[in-house]
Short mmCIF file of C-alpha atoms and ligand atoms in Angstrom, two decimals:
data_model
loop_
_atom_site.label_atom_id
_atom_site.label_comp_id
_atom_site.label_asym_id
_atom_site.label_seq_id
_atom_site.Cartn_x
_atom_site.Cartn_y
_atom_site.Cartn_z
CA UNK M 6 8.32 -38.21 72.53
CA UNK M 7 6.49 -41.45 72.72
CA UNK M 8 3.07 -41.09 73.03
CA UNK M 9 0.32 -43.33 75.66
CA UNK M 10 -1.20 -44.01 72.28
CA UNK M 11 1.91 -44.76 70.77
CA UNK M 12 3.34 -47.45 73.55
CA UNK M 13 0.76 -49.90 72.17
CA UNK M 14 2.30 -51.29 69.01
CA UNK M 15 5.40 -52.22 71.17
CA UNK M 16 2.82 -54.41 73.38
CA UNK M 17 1.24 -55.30 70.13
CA UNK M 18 4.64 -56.48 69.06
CA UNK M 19 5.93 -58.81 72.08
CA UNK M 20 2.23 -60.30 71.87
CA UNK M 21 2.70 -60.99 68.36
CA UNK M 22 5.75 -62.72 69.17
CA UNK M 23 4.52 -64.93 71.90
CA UNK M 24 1.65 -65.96 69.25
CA UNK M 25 3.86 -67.16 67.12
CA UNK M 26 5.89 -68.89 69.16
CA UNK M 27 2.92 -70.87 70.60
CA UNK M 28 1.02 -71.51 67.20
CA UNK M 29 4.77 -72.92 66.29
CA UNK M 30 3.95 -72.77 62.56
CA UNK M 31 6.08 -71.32 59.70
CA UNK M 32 5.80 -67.61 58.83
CA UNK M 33 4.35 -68.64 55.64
CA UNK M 34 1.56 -70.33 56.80
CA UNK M 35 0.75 -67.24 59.14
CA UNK M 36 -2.38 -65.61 58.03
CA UNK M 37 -4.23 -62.18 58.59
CA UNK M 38 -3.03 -58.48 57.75
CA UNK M 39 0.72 -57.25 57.46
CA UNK M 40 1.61 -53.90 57.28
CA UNK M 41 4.75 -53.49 55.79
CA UNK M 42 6.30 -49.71 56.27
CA UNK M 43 8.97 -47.96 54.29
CA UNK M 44 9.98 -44.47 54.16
CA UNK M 45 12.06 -42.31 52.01
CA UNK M 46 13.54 -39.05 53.81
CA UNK M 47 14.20 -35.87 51.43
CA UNK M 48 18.07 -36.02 50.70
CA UNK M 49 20.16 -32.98 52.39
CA UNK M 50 22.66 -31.73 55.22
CA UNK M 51 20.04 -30.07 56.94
CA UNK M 52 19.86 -27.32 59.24
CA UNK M 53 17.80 -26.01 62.04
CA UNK M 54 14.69 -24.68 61.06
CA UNK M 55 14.52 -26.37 57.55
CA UNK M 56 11.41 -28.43 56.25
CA UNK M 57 12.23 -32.04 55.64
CA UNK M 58 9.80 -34.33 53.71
CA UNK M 59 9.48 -38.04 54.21
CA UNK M 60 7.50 -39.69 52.26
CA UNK M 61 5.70 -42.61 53.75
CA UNK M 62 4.61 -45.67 52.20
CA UNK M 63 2.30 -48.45 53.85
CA UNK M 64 1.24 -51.63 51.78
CA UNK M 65 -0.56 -54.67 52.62
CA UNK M 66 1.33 -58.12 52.36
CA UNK M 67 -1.37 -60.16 54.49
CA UNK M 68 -4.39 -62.07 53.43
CA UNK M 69 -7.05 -59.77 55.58
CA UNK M 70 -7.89 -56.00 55.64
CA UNK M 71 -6.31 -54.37 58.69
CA UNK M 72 -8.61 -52.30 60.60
CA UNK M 73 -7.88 -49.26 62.16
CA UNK M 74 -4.57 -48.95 60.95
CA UNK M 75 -3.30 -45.98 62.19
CA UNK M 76 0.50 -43.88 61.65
CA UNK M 77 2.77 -42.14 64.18
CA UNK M 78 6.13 -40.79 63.37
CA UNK M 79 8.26 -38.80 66.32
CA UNK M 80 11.93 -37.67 66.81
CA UNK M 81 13.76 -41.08 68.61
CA UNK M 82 17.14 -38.66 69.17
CA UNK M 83 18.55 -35.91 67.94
CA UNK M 84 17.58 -32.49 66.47
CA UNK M 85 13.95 -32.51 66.65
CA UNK M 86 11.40 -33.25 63.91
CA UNK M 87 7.99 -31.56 64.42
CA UNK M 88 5.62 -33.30 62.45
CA UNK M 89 1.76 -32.37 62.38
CA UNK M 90 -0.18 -35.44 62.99
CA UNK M 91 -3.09 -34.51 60.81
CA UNK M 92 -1.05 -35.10 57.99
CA UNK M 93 -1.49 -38.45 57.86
CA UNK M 94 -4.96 -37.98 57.12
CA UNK M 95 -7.95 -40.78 57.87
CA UNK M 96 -4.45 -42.74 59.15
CA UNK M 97 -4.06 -40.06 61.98
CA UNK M 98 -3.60 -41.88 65.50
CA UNK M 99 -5.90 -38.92 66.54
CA UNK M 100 -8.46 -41.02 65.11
CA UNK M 101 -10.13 -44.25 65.04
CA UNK M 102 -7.51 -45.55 61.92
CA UNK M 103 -9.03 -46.62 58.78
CA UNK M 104 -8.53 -50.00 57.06
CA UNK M 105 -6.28 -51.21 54.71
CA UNK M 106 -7.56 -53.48 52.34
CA UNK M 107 -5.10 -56.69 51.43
CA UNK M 108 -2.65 -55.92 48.39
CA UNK M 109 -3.43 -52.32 49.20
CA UNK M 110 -0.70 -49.55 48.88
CA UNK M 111 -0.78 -46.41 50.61
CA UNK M 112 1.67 -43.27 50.52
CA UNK M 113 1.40 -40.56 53.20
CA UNK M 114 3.51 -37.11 52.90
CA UNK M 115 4.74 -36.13 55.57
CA UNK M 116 6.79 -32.35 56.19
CA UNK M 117 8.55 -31.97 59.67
CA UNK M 118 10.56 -28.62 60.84
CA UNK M 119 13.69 -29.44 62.79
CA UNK M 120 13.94 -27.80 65.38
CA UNK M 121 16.98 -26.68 67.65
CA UNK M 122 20.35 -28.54 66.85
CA UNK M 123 20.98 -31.57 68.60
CA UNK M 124 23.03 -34.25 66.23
CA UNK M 125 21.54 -35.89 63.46
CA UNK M 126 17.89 -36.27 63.98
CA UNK M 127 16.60 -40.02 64.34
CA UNK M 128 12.96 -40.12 63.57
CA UNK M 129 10.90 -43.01 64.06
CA UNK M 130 7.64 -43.97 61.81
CA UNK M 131 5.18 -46.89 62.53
CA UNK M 132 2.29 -48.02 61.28
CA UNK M 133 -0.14 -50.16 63.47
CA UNK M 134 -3.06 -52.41 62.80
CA UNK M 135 -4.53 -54.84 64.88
CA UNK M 136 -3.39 -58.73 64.53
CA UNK M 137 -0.83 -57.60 62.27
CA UNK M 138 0.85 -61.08 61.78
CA UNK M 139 4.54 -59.21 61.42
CA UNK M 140 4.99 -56.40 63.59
CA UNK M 141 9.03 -56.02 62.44
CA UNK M 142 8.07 -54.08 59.37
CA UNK M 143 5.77 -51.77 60.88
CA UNK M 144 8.70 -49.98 62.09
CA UNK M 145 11.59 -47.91 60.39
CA UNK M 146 13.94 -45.48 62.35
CA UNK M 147 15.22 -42.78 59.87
CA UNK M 148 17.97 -40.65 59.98
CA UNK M 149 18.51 -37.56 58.65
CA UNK M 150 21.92 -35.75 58.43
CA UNK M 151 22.70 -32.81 60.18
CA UNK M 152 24.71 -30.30 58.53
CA UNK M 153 28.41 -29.58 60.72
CA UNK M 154 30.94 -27.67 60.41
CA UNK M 155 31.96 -24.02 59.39
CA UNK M 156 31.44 -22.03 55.95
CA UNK M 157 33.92 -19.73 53.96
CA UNK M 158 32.25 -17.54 51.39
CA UNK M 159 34.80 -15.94 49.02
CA UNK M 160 35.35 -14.51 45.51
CA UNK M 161 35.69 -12.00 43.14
CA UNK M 162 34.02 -8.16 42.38
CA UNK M 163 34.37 -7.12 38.79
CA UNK M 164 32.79 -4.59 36.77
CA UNK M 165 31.89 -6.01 33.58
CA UNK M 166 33.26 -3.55 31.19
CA UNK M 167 33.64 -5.95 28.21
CA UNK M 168 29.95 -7.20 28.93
CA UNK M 169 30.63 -10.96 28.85
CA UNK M 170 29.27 -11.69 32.01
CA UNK M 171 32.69 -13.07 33.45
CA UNK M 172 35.82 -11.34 34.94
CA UNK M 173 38.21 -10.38 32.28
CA UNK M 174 41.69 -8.76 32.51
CA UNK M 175 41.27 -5.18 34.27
CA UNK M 176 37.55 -5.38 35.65
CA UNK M 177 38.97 -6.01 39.18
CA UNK M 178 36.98 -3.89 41.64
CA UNK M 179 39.38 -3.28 44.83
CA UNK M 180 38.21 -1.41 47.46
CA UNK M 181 34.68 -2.06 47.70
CA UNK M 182 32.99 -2.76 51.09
CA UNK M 183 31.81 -6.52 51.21
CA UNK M 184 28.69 -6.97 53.87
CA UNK M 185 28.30 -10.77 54.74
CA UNK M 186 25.04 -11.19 56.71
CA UNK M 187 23.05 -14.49 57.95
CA UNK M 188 20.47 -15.94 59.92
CA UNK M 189 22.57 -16.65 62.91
CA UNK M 190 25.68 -14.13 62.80
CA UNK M 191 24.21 -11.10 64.91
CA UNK M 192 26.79 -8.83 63.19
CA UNK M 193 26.87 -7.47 59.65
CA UNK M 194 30.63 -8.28 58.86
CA UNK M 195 32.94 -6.35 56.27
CA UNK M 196 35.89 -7.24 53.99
CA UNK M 197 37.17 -5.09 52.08
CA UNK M 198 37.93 -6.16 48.25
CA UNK M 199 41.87 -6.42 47.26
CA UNK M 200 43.53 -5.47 44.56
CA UNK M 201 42.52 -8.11 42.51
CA UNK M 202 38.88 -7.87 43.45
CA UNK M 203 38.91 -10.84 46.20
CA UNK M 204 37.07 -10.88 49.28
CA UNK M 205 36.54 -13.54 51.97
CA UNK M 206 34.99 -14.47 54.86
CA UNK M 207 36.39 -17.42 56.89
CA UNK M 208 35.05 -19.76 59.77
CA UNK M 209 31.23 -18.39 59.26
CA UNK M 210 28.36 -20.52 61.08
CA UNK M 211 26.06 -22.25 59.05
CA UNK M 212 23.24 -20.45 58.32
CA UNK M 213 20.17 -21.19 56.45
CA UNK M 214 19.79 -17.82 55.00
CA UNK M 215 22.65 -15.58 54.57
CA UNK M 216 23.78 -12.68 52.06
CA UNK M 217 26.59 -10.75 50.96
CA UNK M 218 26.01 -7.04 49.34
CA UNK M 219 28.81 -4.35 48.82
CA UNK M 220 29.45 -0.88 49.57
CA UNK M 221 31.24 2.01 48.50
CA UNK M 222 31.88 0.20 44.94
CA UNK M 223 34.48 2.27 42.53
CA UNK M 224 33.69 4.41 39.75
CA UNK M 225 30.07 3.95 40.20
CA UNK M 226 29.70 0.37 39.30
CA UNK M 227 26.31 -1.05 40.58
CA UNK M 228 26.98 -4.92 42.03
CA UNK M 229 23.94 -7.38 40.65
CA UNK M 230 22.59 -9.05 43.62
CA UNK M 231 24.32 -12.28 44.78
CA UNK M 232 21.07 -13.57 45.69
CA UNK M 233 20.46 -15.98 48.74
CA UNK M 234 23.03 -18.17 50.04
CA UNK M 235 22.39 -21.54 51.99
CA UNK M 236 25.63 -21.99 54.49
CA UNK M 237 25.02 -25.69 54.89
CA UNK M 238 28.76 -26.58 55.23
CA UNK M 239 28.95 -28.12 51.46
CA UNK M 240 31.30 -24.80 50.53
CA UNK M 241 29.47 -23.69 47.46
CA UNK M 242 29.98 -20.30 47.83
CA UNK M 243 34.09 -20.51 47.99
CA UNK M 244 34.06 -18.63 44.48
CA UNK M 245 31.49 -16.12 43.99
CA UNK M 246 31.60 -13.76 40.75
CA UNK M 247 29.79 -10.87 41.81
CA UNK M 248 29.28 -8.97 38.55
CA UNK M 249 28.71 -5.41 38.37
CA UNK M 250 27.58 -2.95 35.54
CA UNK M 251 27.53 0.25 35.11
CA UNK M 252 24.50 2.41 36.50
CA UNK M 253 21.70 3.40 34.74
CA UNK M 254 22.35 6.99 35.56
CA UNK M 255 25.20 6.99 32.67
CA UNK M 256 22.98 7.25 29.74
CA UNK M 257 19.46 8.12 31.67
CA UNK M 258 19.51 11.69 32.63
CA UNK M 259 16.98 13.65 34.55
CA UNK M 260 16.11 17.00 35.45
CA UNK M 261 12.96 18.25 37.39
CA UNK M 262 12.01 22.14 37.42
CA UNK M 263 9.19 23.93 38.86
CA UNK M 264 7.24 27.10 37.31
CA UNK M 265 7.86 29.39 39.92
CA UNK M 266 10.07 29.69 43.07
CA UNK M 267 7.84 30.59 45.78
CA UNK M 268 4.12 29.63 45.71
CA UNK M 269 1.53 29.87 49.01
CA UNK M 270 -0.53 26.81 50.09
CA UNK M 271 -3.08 26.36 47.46
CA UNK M 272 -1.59 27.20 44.75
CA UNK M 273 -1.26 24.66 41.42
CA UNK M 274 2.64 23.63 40.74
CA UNK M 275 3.90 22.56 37.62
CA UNK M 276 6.28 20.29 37.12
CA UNK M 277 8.97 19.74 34.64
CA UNK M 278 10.77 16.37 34.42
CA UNK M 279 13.10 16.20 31.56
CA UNK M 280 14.82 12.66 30.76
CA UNK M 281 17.41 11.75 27.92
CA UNK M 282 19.23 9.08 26.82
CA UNK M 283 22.54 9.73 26.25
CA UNK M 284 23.62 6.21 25.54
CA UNK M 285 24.00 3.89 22.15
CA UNK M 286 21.44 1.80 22.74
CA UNK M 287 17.37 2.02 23.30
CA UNK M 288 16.28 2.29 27.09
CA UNK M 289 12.71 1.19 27.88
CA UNK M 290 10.36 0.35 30.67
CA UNK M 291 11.17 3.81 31.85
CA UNK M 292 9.28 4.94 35.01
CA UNK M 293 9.24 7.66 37.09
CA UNK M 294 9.11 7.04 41.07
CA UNK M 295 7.89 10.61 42.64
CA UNK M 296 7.43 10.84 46.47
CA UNK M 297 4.83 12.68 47.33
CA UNK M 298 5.48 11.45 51.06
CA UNK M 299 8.06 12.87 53.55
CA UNK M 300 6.36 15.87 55.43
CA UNK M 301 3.43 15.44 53.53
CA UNK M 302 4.39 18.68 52.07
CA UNK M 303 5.22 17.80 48.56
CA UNK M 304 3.23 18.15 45.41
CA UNK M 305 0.81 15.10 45.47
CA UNK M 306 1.17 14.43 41.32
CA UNK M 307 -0.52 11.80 40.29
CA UNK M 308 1.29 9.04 38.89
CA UNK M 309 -1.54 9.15 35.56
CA UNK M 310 0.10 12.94 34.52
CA UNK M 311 3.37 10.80 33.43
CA UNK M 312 1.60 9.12 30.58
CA UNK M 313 3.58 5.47 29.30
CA UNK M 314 6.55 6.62 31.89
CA UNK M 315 3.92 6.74 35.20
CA UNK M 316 5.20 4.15 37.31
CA UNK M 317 2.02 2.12 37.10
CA UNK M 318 2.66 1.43 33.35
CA UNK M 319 6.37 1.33 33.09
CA UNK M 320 6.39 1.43 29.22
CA UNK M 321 8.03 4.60 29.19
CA UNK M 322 10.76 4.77 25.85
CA UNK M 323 14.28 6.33 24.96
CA UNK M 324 15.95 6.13 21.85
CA UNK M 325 19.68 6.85 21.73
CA UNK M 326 20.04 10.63 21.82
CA UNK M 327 16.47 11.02 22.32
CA UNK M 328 15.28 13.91 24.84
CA UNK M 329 11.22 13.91 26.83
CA UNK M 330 9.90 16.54 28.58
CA UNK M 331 7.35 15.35 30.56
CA UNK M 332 5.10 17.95 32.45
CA UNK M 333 2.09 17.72 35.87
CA UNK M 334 0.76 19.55 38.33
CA UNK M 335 -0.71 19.36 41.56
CA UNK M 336 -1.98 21.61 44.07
CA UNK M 337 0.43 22.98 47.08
CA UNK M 338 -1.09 20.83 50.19
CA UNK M 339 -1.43 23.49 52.93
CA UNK M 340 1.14 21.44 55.02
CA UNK M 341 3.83 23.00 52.78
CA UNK M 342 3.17 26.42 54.53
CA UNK M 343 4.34 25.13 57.91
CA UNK M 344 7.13 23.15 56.76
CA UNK M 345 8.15 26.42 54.30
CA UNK M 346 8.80 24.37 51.57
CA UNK M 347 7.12 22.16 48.68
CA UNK M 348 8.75 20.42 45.98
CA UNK M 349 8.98 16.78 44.37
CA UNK M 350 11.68 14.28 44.52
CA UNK M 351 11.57 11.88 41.37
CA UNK M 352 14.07 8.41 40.39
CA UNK M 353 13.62 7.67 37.42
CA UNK M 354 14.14 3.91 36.48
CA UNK M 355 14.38 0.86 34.57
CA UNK M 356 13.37 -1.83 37.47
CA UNK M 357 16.38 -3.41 36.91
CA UNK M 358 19.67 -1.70 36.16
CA UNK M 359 20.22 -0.15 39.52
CA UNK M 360 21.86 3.46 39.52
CA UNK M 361 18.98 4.91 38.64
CA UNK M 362 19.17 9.17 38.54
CA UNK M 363 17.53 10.96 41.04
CA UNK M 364 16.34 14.21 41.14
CA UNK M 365 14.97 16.76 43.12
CA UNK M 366 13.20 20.40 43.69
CA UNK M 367 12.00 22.35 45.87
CA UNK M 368 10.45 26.27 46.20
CA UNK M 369 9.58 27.94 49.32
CA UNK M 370 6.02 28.64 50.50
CA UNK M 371 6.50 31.76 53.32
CA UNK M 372 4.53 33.39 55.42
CA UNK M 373 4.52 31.62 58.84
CA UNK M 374 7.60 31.94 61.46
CA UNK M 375 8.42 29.67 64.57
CA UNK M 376 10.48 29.19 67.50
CA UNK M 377 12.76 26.31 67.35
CA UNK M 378 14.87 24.60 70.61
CA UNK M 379 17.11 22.40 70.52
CA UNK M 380 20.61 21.33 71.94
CA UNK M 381 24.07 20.87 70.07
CA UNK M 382 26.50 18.13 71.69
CA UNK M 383 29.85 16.81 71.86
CA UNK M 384 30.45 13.19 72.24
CA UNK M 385 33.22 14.36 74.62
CA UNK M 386 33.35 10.40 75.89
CA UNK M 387 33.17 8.96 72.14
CA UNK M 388 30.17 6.46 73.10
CA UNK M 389 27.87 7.80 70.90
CA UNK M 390 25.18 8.74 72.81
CA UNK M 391 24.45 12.14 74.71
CA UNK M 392 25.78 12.35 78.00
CA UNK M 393 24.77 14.64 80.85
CA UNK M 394 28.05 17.08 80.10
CA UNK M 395 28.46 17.11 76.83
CA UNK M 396 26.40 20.05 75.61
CA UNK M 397 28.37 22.69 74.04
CA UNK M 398 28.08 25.54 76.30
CA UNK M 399 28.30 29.19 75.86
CA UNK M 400 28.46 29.21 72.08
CA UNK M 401 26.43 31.32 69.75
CA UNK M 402 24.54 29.56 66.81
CA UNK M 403 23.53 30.53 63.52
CA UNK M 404 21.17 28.95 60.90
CA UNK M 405 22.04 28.88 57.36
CA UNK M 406 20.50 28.79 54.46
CA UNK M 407 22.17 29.22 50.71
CA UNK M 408 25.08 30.32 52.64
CA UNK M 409 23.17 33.30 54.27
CA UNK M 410 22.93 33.38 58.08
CA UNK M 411 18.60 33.58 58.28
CA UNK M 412 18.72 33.06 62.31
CA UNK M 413 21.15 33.50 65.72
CA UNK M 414 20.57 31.80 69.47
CA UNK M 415 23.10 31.50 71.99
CA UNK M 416 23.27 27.97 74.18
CA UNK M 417 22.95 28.04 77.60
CA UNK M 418 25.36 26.10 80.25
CA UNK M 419 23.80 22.82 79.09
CA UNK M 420 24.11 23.65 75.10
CA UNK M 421 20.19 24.23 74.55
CA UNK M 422 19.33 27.20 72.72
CA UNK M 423 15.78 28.61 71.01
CA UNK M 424 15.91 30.44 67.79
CA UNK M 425 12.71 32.84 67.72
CA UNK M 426 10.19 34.02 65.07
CA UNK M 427 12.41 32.15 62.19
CA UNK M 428 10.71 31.90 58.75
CA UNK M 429 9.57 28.17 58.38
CA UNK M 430 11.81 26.42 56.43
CA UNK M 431 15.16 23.98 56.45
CA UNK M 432 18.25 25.42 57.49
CA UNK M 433 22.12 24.26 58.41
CA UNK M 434 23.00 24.58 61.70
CA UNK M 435 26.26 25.59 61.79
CA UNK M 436 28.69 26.73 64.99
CA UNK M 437 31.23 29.47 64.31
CA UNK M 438 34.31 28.17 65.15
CA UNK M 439 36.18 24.41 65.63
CA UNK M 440 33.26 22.24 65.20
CA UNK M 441 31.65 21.17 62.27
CA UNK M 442 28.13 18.92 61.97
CA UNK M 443 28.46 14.98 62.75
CA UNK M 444 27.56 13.02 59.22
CA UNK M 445 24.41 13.24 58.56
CA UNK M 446 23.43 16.24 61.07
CA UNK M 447 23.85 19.95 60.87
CA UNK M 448 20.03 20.16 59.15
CA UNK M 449 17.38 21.40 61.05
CA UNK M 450 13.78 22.00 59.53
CA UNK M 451 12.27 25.02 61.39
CA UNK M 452 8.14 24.15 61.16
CA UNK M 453 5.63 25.98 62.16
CA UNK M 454 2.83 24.32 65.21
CA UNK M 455 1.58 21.52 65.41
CA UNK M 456 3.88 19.93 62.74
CA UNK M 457 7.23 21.24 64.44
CA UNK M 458 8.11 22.40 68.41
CA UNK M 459 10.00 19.14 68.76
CA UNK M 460 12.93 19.49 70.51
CA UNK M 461 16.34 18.73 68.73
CA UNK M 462 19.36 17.21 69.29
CA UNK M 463 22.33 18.07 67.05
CA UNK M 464 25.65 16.32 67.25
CA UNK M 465 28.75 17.89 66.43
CA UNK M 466 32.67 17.36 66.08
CA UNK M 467 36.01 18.55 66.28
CA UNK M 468 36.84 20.05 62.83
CA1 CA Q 501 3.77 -56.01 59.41
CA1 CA Q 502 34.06 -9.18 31.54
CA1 CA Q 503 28.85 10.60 74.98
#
């Protein structure tokens, strides 16, 4: 919006006129300072929230230095332009201006952010200086395009069996899951691929950032990333070929064993991680990613103990048909004899192929026992969340472990049940009869005060 300081050029202007009008004397013969203004706008179809540049450029056609020239540039109409005023420097009309000197040229950069959609965004930039003799090219209204409209992004999952890098007969992936997801849509949305490998999403809203990824590919093809997509209505993304190989796990194999299968807090591990190649051709920048996170319960290795293939160094090697046996140890953290268990978790990678093999183990530290509560539910309503009567009532419960029952409770009228004095460690929860664990439930890690006593909540489901 106009500014107090900016309503003076227009002033400026109508007195300018009026002076020349009464001196009645050609433009030619006028003398003192001119500003002249012109701008060039970064070309695009731009959306809200992008950075526009406009590059400002400010010369001196009079015969006289104009003092205190100063520059202003605000949104006339439309989609707002934020521009910081300190960017024009010594010319910022939060100052005193600077001169100009005569035959002087002078570019400012200025970046803006557009703010919330409104039509295409008219921005006005002026330069002032006092007794300019020609105040109507200080001024110059700019207008920069909004973008309009809807997007379709569409095309084509193949796995590249051939290698070329382009879809060839037979490397149609149907099936797949595509996710489309953008700055703007609030909803990750799915189609599925066809038999020819197509996908498509119609009538999306622009969107400045906005990606597709895919799911449950066939026959273990990894998808390379599609990489960020800018929905500016210009439909460049009506024809995607989303190649995808095959994972690294075909030819990199890996194994991890541990020395024993029970230690006690304490005690030193060792680790075996064996890796071949069982491809034709040389894999390298091999590294192995170990977690010694999760309950804090795992052997802490250090990454040094896995030589070239430690993930800081990434130079590990495989020739085809070659086999490594990489060994480390590391002592069991005393966490492990709450939790009942220790172990290491490893993917071993390239960076780059996706697929990478992962492996884990695991050996039980025992000793300690604990009570564990919890509640099993039915989602009798199908919303998805726990409801007052959905506990399973009445039913007896068992815990599970390598397909030996380790534990029994009985729920109460509400479904909760405690299991007592159970050796720490991670069990299936299972419930003899019609229901079987929800995806992704049915475990329950029994651990020993203060790093268990939580209360649980296990969902289960007709089966
Ligand atoms: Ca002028
Ligand atoms: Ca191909
Ligand atoms: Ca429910």
């Amino acid at each position: 919006m106009p500014t107090g300081r900016f309503v003076r050029p227009a002033a400026v202007l109508a007195a300018a006129l009026v002076m020349a009008g009464t001196a009645a004397a050609p433009a030619s013969a006028a003398s003192g300072p001119n500003l002249e203004v012109s701008v060039v706008a970064q070309e695009g179809r731009w959306l809200s929230g992008d950075t526009v540049g406009l590059d400002v450029t400010v010369r001196n056609l009079g015969d006289a230095v104009a003092f205190g020239a100063f520059g202003t540039a605000y949104t006339e109409s439309g989609t707002p332009l934020r521009i910081d005023r300190n960017q024009w420097g010594d010319l910022s009309d939060g100052g005193s201006g600077a001169p100009i000197a005569q035959g002087e040229t002078r570019t400012v950069h200025l970046t803006g952010q557009l703010g919330t959609f409104d039509g295409d965004s008219v921005v006005h930039v002026e330069v002032h200086a006092g007794q300019d003799i020609d105040y109507s090219d200080n001024v110059r209204l700019v207008t920069l395009p909004m973008a309009r409209g809807t997007e379709r992004v569409a095309g084509v999952l193949y796995g590249d069996a051939n290698g070329d890098g382009k879809p060839s007969a037979g490397e149609a992936l149907a099936g797949a899951e595509a996710h489309f997801i953008g700055v703007g849509t609030t909803t990750d949305m799915v189609a599925v691929t066809d038999a020819t490998g197509h996908f498509s999403f119609d009538n999306l809203p622009l969107s400045r950032y906005a990606y597709v990824s895919f799911q449950k590919v066939p026959g273990g093809w990894v998808d390379q990333p599609v990489g960020e997509m800018r929905l500016d209505g210009r439909g460049a993304y009506t024809a995607l070929e989303v190649r995808a190989v095959r994972p690294l796990s075909d030819v990199l194999h890996e194994t991890l064993a541990l020395d024993k299968t029970t230690y006690a807090a304490g005690d030193t591990g060792k680790v075996t991680v064996t890796l071949s190649n069982s491809g034709t051709q040389p894999l390298t920048g091999l590294f192995l990613s170990c977690d010694a996170g999760g309950f804090g319960s795992e052997l802490p290795v250090t990454d040094d103990q896995w030589g070239a293939f430690g993930s800081q160094r990434r130079a590990g090697t495989l020739a085809p048909g070659q086999r490594v046996v990489l060994t480390a140890t590391a002592k069991v953290p005393d966490r492990a004899a709450y939790t009942g268990s220790t172990g290491l978790d490893c993917t071993a990678d390239d960076g780059h192929s996706g697929g990478a093999p992962y492996a884990v183990v695991t050996a039980k530290v025992p000793g300690k026992v604990a009570d564990s509560r919890g509640q099993v539910w039915l989602d009798k309503n199908g919303n998805g969340a726990l409801d007052l009567d959905e506990g399973l009532a009445f039913r007896n419960l068992v815990l599970v472990e390598d397909g030996t029952i380790c534990a029994y409770a009985r729920t109460d009228a509400n479904g909760f049940a405690t299991f007592k004095n159970v050796p720490v460690g991670t069990y299936q929860l299972r419930v003899p009869g019609p229901w079987k664990p929800a995806p992704f439930e049915g475990d329950l890690g029994v651990f020993a005060p203060p790093y268990g006593g939580g209360e649980w909540h296990l969902r289960f489901v007709a089966g």
